[in-house]
Structures are given as structure tokens and as C-alpha cells.
């Protein structure tokens, strides 16, 4: 058999492969995978102490950095993420008013108690509360120092530049700055 005969015999095989490939989707769905934050901390009652207000200042999940503060009872806009199963890391700003235009004076690192699983094309709702996150000492859910160091040094180092965080007391003390760095950023 000559080369032309071999090419003719191969043509049906090429067509069969091409038709089969069309039936295999590149993704499970065209719908993007998203996540949003819900601040499940209660709002301070009228006449209550605003220093007790808890704002979700920032959060990180898998590949997504949430930079917009979320007030008690509010939910953030949805952001694209990747299908994943991972812990969520957040910063809770205590007694901070986002409208002040200044960074929070006191932030507390948090880590979700369980990993959040988000499947392709679905919404992952991250509900930030003492029931679902470790780290808020006033709620009795302190982090281990190892977890606190990971969050303050690797996930959100910019928020803790010049500070050393003590997980047992949920307080920060000043330390010399070593050049610092920014917070986690999506690649």
C-alpha cells in the first residue's frame, strides 16, 4: 500500500477522533465558580459600644482575595475562584469604621474550622462567625500560635507589618520591621 492509501485509511480514524473530542466538554460547565463572604457576626445594637463591632476586613480562599470590608449581617459581591477544597483565612477588624478612611487599629486573624469545598460552576458561601472560624478570643475560639503565625506572616503580612500577634490573647505588640511585604495576592 502506498502513502496515499495509508492517508485514506487514516482519514476515517481522524474524523472519528475529532467527533469524539467534540463530545467531551473542556469544563463541566460554562458557569464560573464563585465565592462570597457573609459576615455572620451580629451588628452592635443601637446605643451599644461601637468598639465591639466586627467587620470582616479581608479574606483569602484558595485563589481569591477579598479586599472589600463586609459589615455585620452583610454579604460581599461574588468573586471568581477555582474549584477547590481549602481553609478560609480572614482578618476581623474590631471596632473599626470602614468609612473612616484609615486602616483598622486592631485586626484579629481567623481560620475556618473546616475546609470549604466549592465545585466547578457553584457558589461557595463563606460564613464568617465564631461558630465557623477559630481566632476570636472573645468568643472562646482562639487560634493556635502556629496557625496565627501562618496567617500573620504568610497570608496577610501587610496587616501585621511591625507587629507580633499573640494568639492566646488576640493582641499585637510592636516589633522592628524587617522590610515587610504585602498581603497574599492572586497570581
CSV table of N, CA, C and O in Angstrom, one decimal, residues 1-15:
chain,number,residue,atom,x,y,z
A,1,UNK,N,0.9,-1.2,0.0
A,1,UNK,CA,0.0,0.0,0.0
A,1,UNK,C,0.9,1.2,0.0
A,1,UNK,O,1.9,1.3,0.7
A,2,UNK,N,0.5,2.2,-0.8
A,2,UNK,CA,1.3,3.4,-0.9
A,2,UNK,C,0.9,4.4,0.1
A,2,UNK,O,0.0,4.2,0.9
A,3,UNK,N,1.6,5.5,0.2
A,3,UNK,CA,1.3,6.6,1.2
A,3,UNK,C,-0.1,7.1,1.0
A,3,UNK,O,-0.7,7.4,2.1
A,4,UNK,N,-0.6,7.3,-0.2
A,4,UNK,CA,-1.9,7.8,-0.4
A,4,UNK,C,-3.0,6.9,0.2
A,4,UNK,O,-3.9,7.3,0.9
A,5,UNK,N,-2.8,5.6,0.1
A,5,UNK,CA,-3.7,4.6,0.7
A,5,UNK,C,-3.7,4.6,2.2
A,5,UNK,O,-4.7,4.5,2.8
A,6,UNK,N,-2.5,4.8,2.7
A,6,UNK,CA,-2.4,4.9,4.2
A,6,UNK,C,-3.1,6.2,4.7
A,6,UNK,O,-3.8,6.1,5.7
A,7,UNK,N,-3.0,7.3,4.0
A,7,UNK,CA,-3.7,8.5,4.4
A,7,UNK,C,-5.2,8.4,4.3
A,7,UNK,O,-5.9,8.9,5.1
A,8,UNK,N,-5.6,7.7,3.2
A,8,UNK,CA,-7.1,7.5,3.1
A,8,UNK,C,-7.6,6.6,4.2
A,8,UNK,O,-8.7,6.8,4.7
A,9,UNK,N,-6.9,5.6,4.5
A,9,UNK,CA,-7.4,4.7,5.6
A,9,UNK,C,-7.4,5.5,7.0
A,9,UNK,O,-8.2,5.2,7.8
A,10,UNK,N,-6.5,6.4,7.1
A,10,UNK,CA,-6.3,7.2,8.4
A,10,UNK,C,-7.4,8.2,8.5
A,10,UNK,O,-7.8,8.7,9.6
A,11,UNK,N,-7.9,8.7,7.4
A,11,UNK,CA,-8.9,9.8,7.4
A,11,UNK,C,-10.1,9.4,8.3
A,11,UNK,O,-10.6,10.3,9.1
A,12,UNK,N,-10.7,8.2,8.1
A,12,UNK,CA,-11.9,7.9,9.0
A,12,UNK,C,-11.5,7.9,10.5
A,12,UNK,O,-12.3,8.3,11.3
A,13,UNK,N,-10.3,7.5,10.8
A,13,UNK,CA,-9.8,7.5,12.2
A,13,UNK,C,-9.7,8.9,12.7
A,13,UNK,O,-10.2,9.2,13.8
A,14,UNK,N,-9.2,9.8,11.9
A,14,UNK,CA,-9.1,11.2,12.3
A,14,UNK,C,-10.5,11.8,12.5
A,14,UNK,O,-10.7,12.5,13.5
A,15,UNK,N,-11.4,11.5,11.6
A,15,UNK,CA,-12.8,12.1,11.8
A,15,UNK,C,-13.4,11.5,13.0
A,15,UNK,O,-14.0,12.2,13.8
